[in-house]
Short mmCIF file of C-alpha atoms in Angstrom, two decimals:
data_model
loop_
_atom_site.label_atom_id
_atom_site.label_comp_id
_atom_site.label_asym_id
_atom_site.label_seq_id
_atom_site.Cartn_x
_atom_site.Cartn_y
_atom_site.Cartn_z
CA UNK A 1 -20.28 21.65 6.16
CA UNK A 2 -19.48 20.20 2.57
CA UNK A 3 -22.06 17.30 1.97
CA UNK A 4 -19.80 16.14 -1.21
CA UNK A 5 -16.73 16.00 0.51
CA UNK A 6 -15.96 12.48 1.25
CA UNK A 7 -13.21 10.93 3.81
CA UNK A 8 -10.55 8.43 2.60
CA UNK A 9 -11.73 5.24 3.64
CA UNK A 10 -9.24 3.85 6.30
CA UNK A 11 -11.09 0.67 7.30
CA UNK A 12 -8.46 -2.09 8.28
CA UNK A 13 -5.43 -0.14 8.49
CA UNK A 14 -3.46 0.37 11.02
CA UNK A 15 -2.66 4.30 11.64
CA UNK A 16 1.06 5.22 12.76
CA UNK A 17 3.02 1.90 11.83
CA UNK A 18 5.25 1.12 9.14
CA UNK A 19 6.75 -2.26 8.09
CA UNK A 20 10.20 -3.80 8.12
CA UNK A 21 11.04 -5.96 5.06
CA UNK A 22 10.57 -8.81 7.27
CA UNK A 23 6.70 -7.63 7.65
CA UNK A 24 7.22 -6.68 10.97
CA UNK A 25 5.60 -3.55 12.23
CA UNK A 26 7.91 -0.55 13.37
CA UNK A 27 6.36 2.57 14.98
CA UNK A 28 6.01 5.47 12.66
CA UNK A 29 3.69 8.14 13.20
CA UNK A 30 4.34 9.43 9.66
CA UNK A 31 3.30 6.33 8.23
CA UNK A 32 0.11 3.43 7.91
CA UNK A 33 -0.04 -0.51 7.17
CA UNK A 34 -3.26 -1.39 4.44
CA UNK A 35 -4.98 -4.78 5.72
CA UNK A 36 -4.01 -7.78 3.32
CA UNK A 37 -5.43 -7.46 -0.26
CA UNK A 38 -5.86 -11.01 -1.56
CA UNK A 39 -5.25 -12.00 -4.90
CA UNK A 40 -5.47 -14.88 -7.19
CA UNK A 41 -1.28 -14.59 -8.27
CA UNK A 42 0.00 -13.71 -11.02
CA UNK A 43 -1.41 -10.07 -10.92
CA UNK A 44 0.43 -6.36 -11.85
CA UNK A 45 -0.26 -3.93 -9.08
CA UNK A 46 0.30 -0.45 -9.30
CA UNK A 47 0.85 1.76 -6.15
CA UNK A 48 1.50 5.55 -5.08
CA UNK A 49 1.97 5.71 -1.69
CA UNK A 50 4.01 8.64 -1.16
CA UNK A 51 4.33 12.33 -2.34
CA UNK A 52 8.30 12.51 -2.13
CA UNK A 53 10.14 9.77 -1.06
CA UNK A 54 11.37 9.68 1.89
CA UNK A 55 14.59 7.67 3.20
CA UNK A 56 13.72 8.02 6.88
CA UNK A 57 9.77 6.64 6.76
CA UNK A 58 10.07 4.40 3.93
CA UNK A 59 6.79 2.68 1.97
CA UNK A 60 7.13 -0.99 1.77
CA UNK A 61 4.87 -3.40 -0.15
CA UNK A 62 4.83 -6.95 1.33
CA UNK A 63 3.20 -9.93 -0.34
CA UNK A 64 2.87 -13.59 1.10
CA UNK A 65 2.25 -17.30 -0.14
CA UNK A 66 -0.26 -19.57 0.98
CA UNK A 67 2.47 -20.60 3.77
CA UNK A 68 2.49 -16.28 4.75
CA UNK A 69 6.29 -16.80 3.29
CA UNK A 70 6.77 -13.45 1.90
CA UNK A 71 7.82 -13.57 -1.77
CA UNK A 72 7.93 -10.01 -2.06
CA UNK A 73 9.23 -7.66 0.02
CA UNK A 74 10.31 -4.28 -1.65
CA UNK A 75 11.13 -0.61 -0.67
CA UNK A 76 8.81 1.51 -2.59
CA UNK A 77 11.12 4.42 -4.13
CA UNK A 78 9.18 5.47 -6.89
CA UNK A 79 5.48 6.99 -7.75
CA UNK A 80 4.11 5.47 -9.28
CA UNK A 81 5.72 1.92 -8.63
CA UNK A 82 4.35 -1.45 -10.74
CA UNK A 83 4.85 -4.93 -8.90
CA UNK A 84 4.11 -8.12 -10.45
CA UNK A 85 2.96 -10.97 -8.33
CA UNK A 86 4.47 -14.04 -8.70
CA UNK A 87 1.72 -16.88 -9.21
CA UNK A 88 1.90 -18.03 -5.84
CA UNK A 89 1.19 -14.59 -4.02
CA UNK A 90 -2.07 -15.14 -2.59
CA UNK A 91 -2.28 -11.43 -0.43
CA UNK A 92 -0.15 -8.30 -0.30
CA UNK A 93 -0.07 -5.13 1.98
CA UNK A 94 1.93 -2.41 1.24
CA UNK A 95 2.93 0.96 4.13
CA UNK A 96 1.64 4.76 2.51
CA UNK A 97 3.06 7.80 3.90
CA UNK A 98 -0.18 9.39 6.02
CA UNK A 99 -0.10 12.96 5.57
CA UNK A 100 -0.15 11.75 1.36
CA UNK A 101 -3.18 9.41 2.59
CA UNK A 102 -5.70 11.00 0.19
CA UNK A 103 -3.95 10.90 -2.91
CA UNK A 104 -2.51 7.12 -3.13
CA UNK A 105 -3.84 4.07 -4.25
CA UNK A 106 -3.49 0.18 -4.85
CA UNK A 107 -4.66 -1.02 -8.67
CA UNK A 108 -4.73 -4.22 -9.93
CA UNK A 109 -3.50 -3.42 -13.46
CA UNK A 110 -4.62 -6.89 -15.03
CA UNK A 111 -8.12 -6.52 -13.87
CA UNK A 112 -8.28 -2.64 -13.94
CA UNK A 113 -9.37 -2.23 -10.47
CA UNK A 114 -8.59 -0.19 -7.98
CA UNK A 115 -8.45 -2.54 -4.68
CA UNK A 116 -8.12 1.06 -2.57
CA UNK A 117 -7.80 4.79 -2.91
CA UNK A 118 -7.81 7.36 -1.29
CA UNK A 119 -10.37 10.42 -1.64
CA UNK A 120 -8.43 12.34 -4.25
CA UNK A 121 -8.13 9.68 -6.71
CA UNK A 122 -10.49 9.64 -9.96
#
């Protein structure tokens, strides 16, 4: 057994779901939700959530007001992909593609911090 090797951190997310653009949750065993990430607004967020894209189990990212009105609500086509935030975003989640799980990430670009990645990611 490897002592060094580490496991992506999965906390909060919810294993074989994906999301419609309406933030409803589909069943997808190819894919998983990330909890809510909250932010302050305003933010750029950069994501990889997939290896190759994949039409049939898409990645979504979903942010919300302070009223959970989503104000974004995007198909993620491209690795990586940058989002900004409109000031009144207040959380975001966004769907990866599982079997990718270890190499994807969510950074907040303005504040050069990775919110979450996975084990792979330096």
């Amino acid at each position: 057994m490897m002592g060094d090797v580490k496991e992506t951190d999965l906390t909060g997310w919810t294993l074989g779901k994906g999301l419609t653009t309406a933030n409803y949750y589909t069943t997808d065993e190819l894919l998983c939700v990330s909890p809510y990430y909250d932010v302050a607004g305003g933010e750029e967020i950069e994501v990889v959530v997939f290896n190759t894209y994949d039409n049939d189990h898409q990645c979504k990212f979903i942010g919300l007001n302070s009223n959970n009105g989503r104000n974004v609500s995007r198909t993620i086509s491209t690795k990586p992909v940058i989002i900004a935030l409109g000031s009144d975003t207040v959380r975001f989640r966004a769907v990866c593609m599982l079997a990718y799980i270890d190499n994807c990430y969510i950074k907040d670009l303005t504040n050069n911090v990775f919110l979450w990645k996975g084990k792979n990611v330096k």
